Amino acid sequence: MSDPLAKSTAPLHSVHPASTQAIAADLIALLVAVTAGDPRVLTIQDQNALPSGPFELAHRSLQSGLRAWVERQTGLPLGYVEQLYTFADRDRTGAADQRIISISYLGLTREQAESSQYEASWRSWYEYFPWEDHRLGIPTMEKTLRSGLAAWIAAAPDQTTRSHRRQRAARLFGLEDHLWNEELVLQRYELLYEARLIPEALRGDGATAETAVAAFVPGDPMILDHRRILATGIARLRAKIKYRPVVFELMPDTFTLLQLQRCVEALAGKLVHKPNFRRLIEQQELVEDTGETSQETGGRPAKLFRFRRAVLAERAIAGTKLPVSGA
Amino acid sequence: MSDPLAKSTAPLHSVHPASTQAIAADLIALLVAVTAGDPRVLTIQDQNALPSGPFELAHRSLQSGLRAWVERQTGLPLGYVEQLYTFADRDRTGAADQRIISISYLGLTREQAESSQYEASWRSWYEYFPWEDHRLGIPTMEKTLRSGLAAWIAAAPDQTTRSHRRQRAARLFGLEDHLWNEELVLQRYELLYEARLIPEALRGDGATAETAVAAFVPGDPMILDHRRILATGIARLRAKIKYRPVVFELMPDTFTLLQLQRCVEALAGKLVHKPNFRRLIEQQELVEDTGETSQETGGRPAKLFRFRRAVLAERAIAGTKLPVSGA
DNA sequence: AACCCTTATACTCAATATCAGTATAATAGG
DNA sequence: CCTATTATACTGATATTGAGTATAAGGGTT
């Protein structure tokens, strides 16, 4: 094979001299655990930022950089790690001559004693996205949301736009005759951003709260685009649990089937049909009986199961299914 | 909200001073078109490299940087663009004090007159991955592949490893009683790399062809990890066409249902069942009749259809299904 | 014109997966 | 001993999917 480095630099090229521009790289970690029926994320700085760290030359790769750094700083065992997205939007930092590329990662773990030395703490992701939790039916904040959307629709400049907005809001938020689709987390966030119903939308353009079409929808914001990264991660995870056995990374070694179900429900933000859930789990032989039972269920004792690690090898990617269909 | 920049830099931090290390960013474009029943990629440099360009401060975002640059250089209309993966492995370049972060993108387009001024050309992706094309049954190169895998399995140090290798090879390549799964493109590439059945595996460690377990499997290599990026893109696309109407980005304005089917088959690398394919397309109202017919089919004239652009708005992400089940 | 070859288009049938509901078992607490 | 609570096991209706068959409409050939 010819040496590509010997080639001259053409407009389309595959290897070019490194530009000595001020570019820095940043790793952002979205660490998720499920505790007591709540999906939690690790946050720092008054709970409104995701942990991050610089990518350094010493790191072998992006992922190993993140792994090393998270495990050293928090002592958390990172079972499953996957790259989420890479951002480099200009308005992420103030400086115009400086560019930060942020590579975000999703990591699944189990909640540990809080590493308070770093002012880190776990928070339910529904504190940032209250409209995403449909486990107890329509969230109570729904009224604010509906009226906010209505105001945005009404504020459209013309009839066509108005109709489009109504359609889009209905589809994304399961209004009119649309069903709620729990995977559209990012699209919903983007709509709320566009509709200026969340504080992030007013940043940077010198706008004040008065410019908002209506009152903000409940839910805490985060710094920079961290809440957007969280939305991306939730969406990815909600999609993934349906065809990959990643939930088990969030479970203790042994668990009852109901505990497993509650974990899936916590992530999906909606309840699932119990008999069907059990059938699918057992049919696919995702778990094996430990022979023990748990008495702490409040009723008949439940069998304790353990994840069959063998399935990771058997179907490494081939396919497993978890039901996230209605209750 | 408090200004996060005012905070001091803690071990876990969200904003930190940019490290002035030698980090550069690179955009790599995997441009795909389907022509004459062949899925093609745009290549440069004697057809063994993907086009790439530096990410510059002037770019508004990564994606807009890529778009601007590709459209300016090639004149190709990039319909659909999606981020693939970000790499920064240390051994991607020789230099130890220099790090390149590569952000790869997948773009769908339609083949144009070759922009020969940049020595770019379209090549079938099966020239790089002959083992991925199962449209005409098992590829003819299968013998080399099988014996290579057999040698790798036999070369295992102990019985357990041997058994694992056999299982893994069987699952990925559809041997023994396993079915062929067209989505496992990257996993297959990684196995071949590990088994040293492709030239890339011998780079860098001073090894020569003699160190190889067996003869290389057919298929052209590419520079750096470009063939790996191609594998990632193929896998992503094969997965995506099943639930998103992205195929239409690769089709002309009007087309017959068989043309559409051939396009899907080209991407999936396998044939699909015609009546079922048609049923699913029509059932979902993905296309609309143009009223015209095409005589160039060799048999009964076929109706010409057009993609119903409205579905992009209706189901922006909600879900469409294309069947890629057996013929 | 009759025939054949080719592709288009329309239907049918069986197997499977999914959705939803109900019945029984085993514990704790009053 | 009864009741509340959860666990676990079945059952039936419906939708989806996989696979096969039949008919229609062109061109070319004898």
XYZ file of C-alpha atoms (C1' of nucleotides) in Angstrom:
714
model
C 0.000 0.000 0.000
C 1.360 3.421 -0.893
C 2.160 5.807 1.888
C -0.611 8.368 2.047
C 1.596 10.809 3.910
C 3.721 11.198 0.822
C 0.804 12.783 -1.017
C 0.475 16.501 -1.269
C -2.355 18.290 0.439
C -5.273 18.543 -1.951
C -8.588 20.267 -1.312
C -9.964 16.850 -0.457
C -7.345 15.225 1.626
C -7.104 12.558 4.210
C -4.063 13.691 6.136
C -3.238 17.330 6.604
C -0.995 19.341 8.853
C -2.523 19.964 12.244
C -3.820 23.466 12.444
C -2.383 25.182 15.475
C -5.628 26.755 16.430
C -6.819 27.032 19.963
C -8.850 23.895 20.133
C -9.352 22.025 23.364
C -11.237 18.834 24.047
C -13.529 18.140 26.909
C -15.093 14.930 28.127
C -18.547 15.206 29.637
C -19.920 12.299 31.633
C -23.579 11.495 32.002
C -23.583 8.914 34.765
C -26.857 7.156 35.392
C -28.021 4.937 38.237
C -31.460 3.781 39.289
C -32.162 3.847 43.002
C -35.458 3.424 44.776
C -37.386 3.548 41.552
C -35.779 6.752 40.421
C -33.405 7.263 37.529
C -30.590 9.433 38.820
C -27.759 11.388 37.305
C -24.535 12.443 38.957
C -24.316 16.209 39.151
C -21.930 18.776 40.545
C -22.059 22.482 41.255
C -25.329 22.946 43.033
C -26.804 20.145 41.007
C -26.928 21.984 37.773
C -23.936 20.661 35.892
C -22.662 17.357 34.630
C -19.159 16.326 35.626
C -16.536 16.865 32.974
C -12.823 16.833 32.545
C -10.249 17.752 29.935
C -9.062 15.212 27.441
C -5.338 14.868 27.780
C -2.514 13.623 25.631
C -1.811 10.925 28.175
C -5.106 9.234 27.513
C -4.991 6.230 25.250
C -8.394 6.914 23.756
C -11.408 9.031 24.478
C -13.282 6.259 26.192
C -10.352 5.083 28.268
C -9.714 8.715 29.197
C -13.235 9.023 30.484
C -13.169 5.682 32.267
C -9.903 6.357 34.045
C -10.954 9.781 35.077
C -14.420 8.899 36.350
C -13.279 5.854 38.258
C -10.420 7.705 39.854
C -12.548 10.665 40.855
C -15.674 8.926 42.008
C -14.750 5.314 42.604
C -17.759 4.310 40.582
C -17.482 1.095 38.606
C -18.480 1.976 35.079
C -20.070 -1.079 33.589
C -21.406 0.151 30.359
C -20.083 3.201 28.576
C -21.153 4.586 25.248
C -20.385 7.718 23.315
C -23.304 10.085 23.076
C -22.455 13.022 20.915
C -19.741 15.501 20.057
C -20.478 19.213 20.155
C -18.471 22.222 19.115
C -21.012 24.959 18.702
C -19.476 28.369 18.696
C -21.690 29.890 21.329
C -20.817 27.281 23.913
C -18.135 29.533 25.358
C -17.877 33.255 25.222
C -14.508 33.468 23.551
C -14.453 33.743 19.781
C -10.845 32.716 19.279
C -11.178 29.640 21.409
C -13.008 26.504 20.594
C -13.930 23.634 22.843
C -14.944 20.332 21.434
C -17.058 18.435 23.911
C -17.425 14.707 23.661
C -20.227 13.437 25.840
C -20.516 9.911 27.174
C -23.271 7.916 28.792
C -22.204 5.610 31.606
C -24.335 3.184 33.591
C -23.485 2.414 37.183
C -24.945 1.820 40.615
C -25.362 4.615 43.063
C -22.678 4.759 45.737
C -22.163 6.809 48.828
C -21.948 10.310 47.498
C -18.426 11.450 46.876
C -19.154 14.594 48.792
C -15.527 15.623 48.647
C -16.238 16.735 45.097
C -19.582 18.258 45.879
C -21.167 15.651 43.643
C -24.637 14.336 44.213
C -27.258 12.170 42.598
C -30.503 13.693 41.417
C -33.564 12.267 39.744
C -33.515 13.150 36.092
C -37.188 13.996 36.332
C -36.259 17.088 38.323
C -34.850 18.368 35.057
C -37.554 16.811 32.895
C -40.763 16.581 34.926
C -42.852 16.257 31.772
C -41.059 13.027 30.929
C -42.461 11.044 33.864
C -45.736 9.409 32.930
C -45.659 6.602 35.449
C -48.438 8.098 37.521
C -50.415 9.206 34.519
C -50.155 12.684 33.104
C -47.744 14.757 35.223
C -49.314 17.419 37.415
C -47.349 20.160 35.715
C -49.147 19.347 32.524
C -51.329 22.451 32.798
C -48.395 24.843 32.606
C -47.023 22.881 29.717
C -50.291 22.853 27.820
C -50.906 26.535 28.217
C -47.296 27.280 27.283
C -47.654 25.252 24.115
C -51.004 26.859 23.391
C -49.432 30.312 23.696
C -46.614 29.317 21.363
C -49.078 27.976 18.828
C -51.196 31.099 19.056
C -48.136 33.313 18.612
C -47.412 31.890 15.170
C -47.191 34.599 12.502
C -49.555 32.921 10.051
C -52.143 30.198 9.729
C -49.824 27.630 8.151
C -47.187 27.977 10.842
C -49.877 27.763 13.474
C -51.177 24.548 12.045
C -47.678 23.095 11.822
C -46.932 24.027 15.394
C -50.133 22.466 16.616
C -49.414 19.246 14.758
C -45.872 19.087 16.038
C -46.795 19.762 19.642
C -49.578 17.189 19.485
C -47.312 14.523 18.045
C -44.471 15.107 20.452
C -46.500 15.505 23.617
C -49.178 12.936 22.853
C -52.027 15.413 22.615
C -55.239 15.100 20.631
C -55.308 11.560 19.279
C -51.560 10.981 19.405
C -49.972 8.434 21.695
C -47.197 9.371 24.078
C -43.857 8.206 22.714
C -41.293 8.092 25.479
C -38.331 8.133 23.100
C -38.881 11.648 21.789
C -37.110 13.273 24.735
C -34.718 15.355 22.673
C -37.356 16.502 20.210
C -39.585 17.658 23.057
C -36.718 19.529 24.649
C -35.940 21.198 21.339
C -39.530 22.243 20.878
C -39.633 23.783 24.347
C -36.385 25.575 23.558
C -37.786 26.942 20.333
C -40.989 27.947 22.083
C -38.853 29.708 24.718
C -40.605 27.804 27.468
C -37.337 26.942 29.208
C -34.799 29.394 30.604
C -31.926 28.196 28.398
C -33.669 29.635 25.372
C -33.222 33.176 26.604
C -29.500 32.992 27.189
C -27.049 34.958 25.167
C -29.411 37.129 23.209
C -29.768 39.647 25.975
C -33.368 38.676 26.404
C -35.093 38.737 29.732
C -37.842 36.592 31.146
C -40.374 39.086 29.855
C -39.596 38.129 26.282
C -40.920 34.677 26.983
C -44.204 33.775 25.370
C -45.494 32.427 28.657
C -44.245 31.243 32.025
C -41.472 28.692 31.965
C -42.400 25.067 32.161
C -41.349 23.471 35.483
C -37.996 21.670 35.540
C -34.519 22.804 36.550
C -32.147 24.090 33.911
C -28.461 23.247 33.766
C -25.414 25.161 32.679
C -24.398 25.456 29.030
C -26.085 22.704 27.046
C -25.912 20.111 29.782
C -29.646 19.658 29.939
C -29.602 18.952 26.233
C -26.963 16.306 26.757
C -29.128 14.787 29.456
C -32.070 14.726 27.063
C -29.898 12.977 24.486
C -28.841 10.402 27.049
C -32.363 9.693 28.269
C -33.570 9.242 24.728
C -30.705 6.920 23.905
C -31.230 4.847 27.008
C -34.977 4.595 26.517
C -34.393 3.309 23.017
C -31.605 0.981 23.994
C -33.260 -0.923 26.817
C -35.710 -2.276 24.282
C -33.207 -4.273 22.324
C -30.126 -4.587 24.524
C -29.734 -6.025 27.995
C -28.263 -2.845 29.437
C -30.743 -2.518 32.313
C -28.801 -5.122 34.217
C -25.879 -2.728 34.556
C -28.170 -0.718 36.795
C -29.376 -3.624 38.939
C -27.817 -5.202 42.016
C -26.441 -8.729 41.645
C -29.712 -10.358 42.581
C -33.150 -8.888 42.194
C -36.801 -9.797 41.884
C -38.650 -9.511 38.619
C -40.698 -6.644 39.968
C -37.563 -4.747 40.888
C -36.338 -5.223 37.356
C -39.662 -4.057 36.033
C -39.598 -0.958 38.232
C -36.162 -0.134 36.918
C -37.320 -0.334 33.322
C -40.369 1.743 34.202
C -38.193 4.351 35.874
C -36.126 4.722 32.728
C -39.020 4.597 30.296
C -41.117 6.947 32.393
C -44.179 4.773 32.009
C -45.656 1.625 33.473
C -45.555 -1.705 31.713
C -47.876 -4.687 31.736
C -46.614 -7.062 34.375
C -47.516 -10.496 32.960
C -46.121 -9.587 29.565
C -42.965 -8.185 31.052
C -42.320 -11.376 32.962
C -43.056 -13.543 29.987
C -40.591 -11.713 27.779
C -37.846 -11.820 30.377
C -38.215 -15.517 31.029
C -38.813 -16.479 27.426
C -35.520 -14.926 26.454
C -33.656 -16.509 29.320
C -32.120 -13.213 30.300
C -32.089 -14.201 33.970
C -31.571 -17.315 36.024
C -33.086 -18.352 39.323
C -30.747 -18.071 42.298
C -32.870 -20.428 44.394
C -33.299 -17.734 47.035
C -36.298 -15.568 47.725
C -36.838 -12.063 48.959
C -39.213 -11.526 51.867
C -39.164 -7.781 51.595
C -41.890 -7.512 49.068
C -44.823 -7.022 51.403
C -46.704 -9.963 49.991
C -45.793 -13.383 48.797
C -42.022 -13.759 48.744
C -40.468 -13.262 45.329
C -37.814 -15.382 43.716
C -34.452 -13.730 43.404
C -32.911 -13.759 39.968
C -29.501 -13.031 38.596
C -28.560 -11.741 35.163
C -27.256 -14.507 32.934
C -23.962 -12.911 31.946
C -23.651 -15.526 29.240
C -26.175 -13.689 27.095
C -23.643 -10.919 26.577
C -21.457 -13.374 24.731
C -24.299 -15.235 23.063
C -26.020 -12.259 21.592
C -23.323 -9.643 21.945
C -25.395 -7.422 19.759
C -27.723 -9.764 18.024
C -30.802 -8.793 19.908
C -32.829 -9.083 23.034
C -36.137 -7.459 23.638
C -37.549 -5.719 26.632
C -41.133 -4.665 26.442
C -41.928 -1.054 27.081
C -45.480 -1.285 25.996
C -48.290 0.194 27.986
C -49.480 -1.001 31.368
C -28.792 31.140 37.821
C -25.314 31.560 39.249
C -22.437 31.983 36.872
C -20.560 28.714 36.714
C -17.436 30.421 35.474
C -17.031 32.072 38.821
C -16.462 28.719 40.476
C -13.002 27.435 41.158
C -11.685 24.446 39.325
C -12.471 21.318 41.290
C -11.460 17.780 40.394
C -14.953 17.361 39.060
C -15.657 20.497 37.180
C -17.804 21.630 34.390
C -15.796 24.502 33.047
C -12.037 24.551 33.139
C -9.269 26.512 31.446
C -8.537 25.242 27.976
C -5.412 23.184 27.991
C -3.043 24.526 25.373
C -2.068 21.116 24.208
C -1.514 20.259 20.613
C -4.975 19.054 19.788
C -6.440 19.389 16.356
C -9.835 18.416 15.048
C -10.602 16.698 11.830
C -13.863 16.065 10.051
C -14.121 12.836 8.109
C -16.942 12.400 5.635
C -18.464 9.099 4.661
C -20.587 9.984 1.659
C -22.889 7.291 0.395
C -24.903 7.005 -2.798
C -26.609 4.059 -4.417
C -26.190 3.764 -8.182
C -27.055 0.873 -10.431
C -27.799 -1.373 -7.499
C -24.502 -0.688 -5.830
C -23.916 1.186 -2.592
C -21.027 3.544 -3.238
C -18.733 5.670 -1.152
C -16.798 8.720 -2.211
C -13.075 8.086 -1.962
C -9.900 9.962 -2.715
C -6.245 9.059 -3.055
C -6.271 5.966 -5.233
C -9.587 4.983 -3.687
C -8.225 4.082 -0.334
C -9.125 7.069 1.798
C -12.232 8.925 2.835
C -12.341 12.664 2.240
C -11.605 14.766 5.288
C -10.901 18.321 6.237
C -9.818 20.295 9.268
C -12.379 21.741 11.596
C -11.866 25.465 11.738
C -12.788 28.229 14.117
C -14.888 29.815 11.431
C -17.324 26.949 11.425
C -20.502 27.488 13.338
C -20.803 23.893 14.400
C -19.292 20.569 13.492
C -22.128 19.612 11.240
C -22.345 22.929 9.467
C -18.578 22.805 9.055
C -18.850 19.485 7.327
C -21.804 20.527 5.204
C -20.190 23.717 3.994
C -16.958 22.024 3.205
C -18.394 19.025 1.374
C -20.829 21.058 -0.669
C -18.179 23.568 -1.643
C -15.648 20.939 -2.593
C -17.837 18.443 -4.348
C -21.044 20.233 -5.207
C -22.973 17.333 -3.766
C -26.304 18.126 -2.154
C -26.136 16.550 1.273
C -29.643 15.547 2.161
C -29.213 13.619 5.308
C -26.203 14.018 7.595
C -25.583 12.277 10.858
C -22.658 12.087 13.219
C -21.026 8.695 13.320
C -18.329 8.572 15.912
C -15.465 10.532 17.402
C -12.036 8.967 17.631
C -8.814 10.087 19.235
C -6.795 6.951 19.614
C -3.178 7.628 20.199
C -1.857 5.415 17.468
C -3.807 7.158 14.765
C -0.805 9.338 13.983
C 2.823 8.676 14.580
C 3.519 11.733 16.704
C 3.293 11.312 20.473
C 2.976 15.002 21.348
C 0.245 15.634 18.862
C -3.315 14.514 19.028
C -5.952 14.547 16.365
C -9.572 14.192 17.252
C -11.504 12.870 14.314
C -15.210 13.359 14.089
C -16.747 11.198 11.402
C -20.033 11.890 9.666
C -22.304 9.871 7.468
C -23.915 11.725 4.583
C -26.440 10.447 2.078
C -26.517 11.844 -1.417
C -26.937 10.943 -5.068
C -23.985 10.176 -7.238
C -22.913 13.031 -9.496
C -20.396 13.371 -12.230
C -17.129 12.627 -10.516
C -15.373 15.718 -9.305
C -12.203 14.490 -10.929
C -10.464 17.760 -10.157
C -10.045 16.448 -6.628
C -9.186 12.949 -7.701
C -12.317 11.764 -5.990
C -14.257 8.765 -7.179
C -17.148 6.554 -6.200
C -16.523 2.936 -5.322
C -18.785 0.123 -4.261
C -18.420 -0.428 -0.552
C -18.360 -4.146 -1.197
C -14.903 -3.747 -2.699
C -13.803 -3.040 0.846
C -16.180 -5.532 2.434
C -16.810 -8.366 -0.033
C -18.008 -10.640 2.758
C -20.873 -8.269 3.489
C -22.679 -8.838 0.202
C -25.082 -11.747 0.495
C -27.434 -10.750 -2.277
C -26.304 -13.535 -4.557
C -26.048 -16.045 -1.763
C -22.820 -16.752 0.036
C -20.015 -14.649 -1.478
C -17.484 -16.505 -3.573
C -14.630 -15.459 -1.338
C -16.246 -17.358 1.486
C -13.680 -20.161 1.248
C -10.770 -17.905 2.097
C -12.778 -16.428 4.923
C -13.756 -19.793 6.350
C -10.253 -21.193 6.257
C -8.897 -17.989 7.777
C -11.372 -18.210 10.616
C -10.650 -21.904 11.048
C -6.936 -21.147 11.350
C -7.614 -18.443 13.916
C -9.776 -20.789 15.929
C -7.194 -23.541 15.761
C -4.454 -21.149 16.858
C -6.150 -20.491 20.195
C -3.852 -21.183 23.142
C -6.287 -23.358 25.050
C -9.534 -25.262 24.723
C -11.728 -22.604 26.321
C -10.469 -19.852 24.063
C -10.883 -22.109 21.069
C -14.496 -22.765 21.949
C -15.177 -19.080 22.483
C -13.613 -18.181 19.181
C -15.634 -20.792 17.358
C -18.860 -19.560 18.947
C -18.086 -15.950 18.159
C -17.120 -16.612 14.551
C -20.218 -18.737 14.047
C -22.519 -16.105 15.498
C -21.011 -13.202 13.555
C -20.618 -14.916 10.216
C -23.786 -16.978 10.309
C -22.040 -20.340 10.439
C -23.295 -23.587 11.914
C -26.935 -23.000 12.849
C -26.688 -19.220 13.171
C -28.469 -16.850 10.862
C -26.642 -14.117 9.004
C -27.243 -10.771 10.686
C -26.427 -7.963 8.292
C -26.071 -5.383 11.046
C -22.970 -6.859 12.642
C -20.622 -5.204 10.154
C -18.380 -3.594 12.752
C -18.165 -6.681 14.931
C -17.151 -8.778 11.956
C -14.496 -6.251 10.977
C -13.162 -6.259 14.509
C -12.993 -10.015 14.611
C -11.046 -10.097 11.344
C -8.729 -7.455 12.733
C -8.140 -9.472 15.875
C -7.609 -12.597 13.825
C -5.116 -10.674 11.689
C -6.942 -11.623 8.551
C -6.829 -8.076 7.196
C -3.713 -6.024 6.443
C -4.564 -3.208 8.870
C -3.961 -5.558 11.769
C -0.266 -5.801 11.020
C 0.443 -2.095 10.928
C 2.601 -0.409 13.450
C 3.919 -3.403 15.294
C 6.651 -4.028 12.751
C 5.014 -7.265 11.765
C 5.218 -8.592 8.258
C 2.747 -10.606 6.258
C 4.462 -13.752 7.442
C 3.200 -13.190 10.965
C -0.338 -13.593 9.732
C -2.166 -16.731 10.743
C -3.331 -17.267 7.190
C -3.757 -15.408 3.932
C -5.647 -12.150 4.099
C -9.325 -12.196 3.376
C -10.197 -10.447 0.090
C -11.210 -6.801 0.296
C -9.239 -3.575 -0.102
C -7.840 -1.871 2.972
C -7.883 1.877 3.544
C -5.529 4.272 5.266
C -5.540 4.759 9.016
C -8.844 3.534 10.433
C -10.938 4.622 7.477
C -12.146 1.121 6.760
C -13.318 0.914 10.330
C -15.263 4.140 9.880
C -16.806 2.690 6.753
C -17.825 -0.400 8.720
C -19.414 1.807 11.366
C -21.324 3.706 8.715
C -22.576 0.609 6.937
C -23.776 -0.853 10.213
C -25.535 2.360 11.158
C -27.211 2.685 7.806
C -28.316 -0.938 7.753
C -29.919 -0.469 11.137
C -31.446 2.878 10.299
C -33.251 2.017 7.088
C -35.432 -0.312 9.104
C -37.100 2.374 11.143
C -36.435 5.667 9.385
C -37.268 6.736 5.872
C -33.671 7.580 4.981
C -33.519 5.420 1.841
C -35.359 8.101 -0.034
C -32.369 10.410 0.276
C -30.609 7.993 -2.025
C -33.388 7.710 -4.594
C -34.201 9.914 -7.588
C -37.361 11.998 -7.398
C -39.526 9.323 -8.917
C -38.887 5.609 -8.851
C -40.593 2.262 -9.143
C -41.135 0.071 -6.122
C -38.630 -2.442 -7.432
C -35.981 0.258 -7.740
C -36.645 1.177 -4.148
C -36.395 -2.445 -3.140
C -33.096 -2.865 -4.994
C -31.747 0.132 -3.151
C -32.666 -1.329 0.215
C -31.182 -4.652 -0.833
C -27.971 -2.973 -1.922
C -27.594 -1.397 1.487
C -28.655 -4.440 3.483
C -26.552 -6.784 1.385
C -29.360 -9.250 1.101
C -32.526 -9.821 -0.870
C -35.957 -9.162 0.549
C -39.335 -10.704 -0.069
C -41.018 -8.653 -2.769
C -44.713 -8.889 -1.833
C -43.977 -8.132 1.806
C -41.762 -5.228 0.891
C -44.481 -3.690 -1.212
C -47.105 -4.264 1.415
C -45.131 -2.460 4.072
C -44.301 0.483 1.834
C -47.881 1.028 0.775
C -49.411 0.274 4.151
C -47.350 3.017 5.706
C -48.086 5.481 2.979
C -44.445 6.331 2.531
C -44.916 6.974 -1.170
C -47.533 8.403 -3.471
C -48.427 7.545 -7.022
C -47.265 10.060 -9.640
C -49.706 8.756 -12.220
C -46.845 8.019 -14.576
C -45.294 4.699 -15.432
C -41.861 3.497 -16.362
C -41.461 1.333 -19.460
C -37.867 0.508 -18.805
C -38.520 -2.462 -16.625
C -38.384 -5.172 -19.271
C -41.827 -6.437 -18.439
C -45.094 -4.868 -17.496
C -44.666 -1.133 -17.016
C -44.288 -0.102 -13.400
C -45.981 2.770 -11.661
C -43.693 5.600 -10.735
C -43.844 6.731 -7.148
C -42.578 9.705 -5.263
C -41.592 9.951 -1.616
C -44.308 11.583 0.460
C -42.186 14.311 2.038
C -45.007 14.913 4.476
C -44.067 11.811 6.457
C -40.903 13.586 7.591
C -43.073 16.044 9.451
C -45.726 13.554 10.507
C -43.405 11.025 12.035
C -40.233 13.073 12.330
C -38.828 10.288 14.377
C -41.818 8.382 15.530
C -41.310 5.392 13.367
C -41.575 3.882 9.994
C -40.635 0.370 9.149
C -38.863 -1.068 6.191
C -38.619 -4.810 6.038
C -35.184 -6.304 5.662
C -36.284 -9.823 6.229
C -35.186 -12.668 4.022
C -36.148 -13.155 0.405
C -51.893 -13.776 -34.047
C -50.316 -17.028 -30.685
C -46.868 -17.768 -27.564
C -43.302 -16.970 -24.212
C -40.554 -14.250 -21.195
C -40.385 -10.676 -17.923
C -41.851 -7.697 -14.462
C -45.920 -5.596 -11.864
C -49.572 -6.039 -8.781
C -53.031 -8.314 -5.862
C -54.412 -11.915 -2.594
C -54.242 -15.763 0.728
C -52.661 -18.533 4.573
C -49.993 -19.991 8.492
C -46.828 -18.889 12.186
C -45.571 -15.736 15.519
C -45.517 -11.860 18.480
C -48.018 -8.669 21.122
C -51.714 -6.816 24.027
C -54.837 -7.384 27.653
C -57.262 -9.755 31.079
C -58.030 -13.372 34.731
C -57.049 -17.011 38.121
C -54.436 -19.019 41.768
C -50.444 -19.147 45.310
C -47.946 -17.557 49.267
C -46.725 -14.373 52.646
C -47.834 -10.560 56.598
C -50.922 -8.353 59.646
C -55.180 -7.676 62.051
C -59.333 -16.937 60.086
C -59.881 -13.251 57.212
C -57.893 -9.633 54.361
C -54.539 -7.047 51.940
C -50.604 -7.519 49.087
C -47.563 -9.243 45.955
C -45.984 -13.379 43.097
C -46.739 -16.423 39.523
C -49.292 -18.996 35.976
C -52.642 -19.230 32.212
C -55.839 -17.825 28.378
C -57.937 -15.518 24.480
C -58.104 -11.790 21.014
C -55.558 -9.086 17.758
C -51.779 -7.458 14.996
C -47.633 -8.325 12.616
C -44.699 -11.039 9.878
C -43.010 -14.572 6.736
C -43.834 -17.124 2.697
C -46.382 -18.676 -1.183
C -49.636 -18.204 -5.227
C -52.445 -16.044 -8.896
C -53.373 -12.679 -12.304
C -52.163 -8.418 -15.267
C -49.607 -6.007 -18.778
C -45.979 -5.004 -21.416
C -42.102 -6.612 -25.264
C -40.208 -9.809 -28.354
C -40.399 -14.147 -31.176
C -42.158 -17.650 -34.180
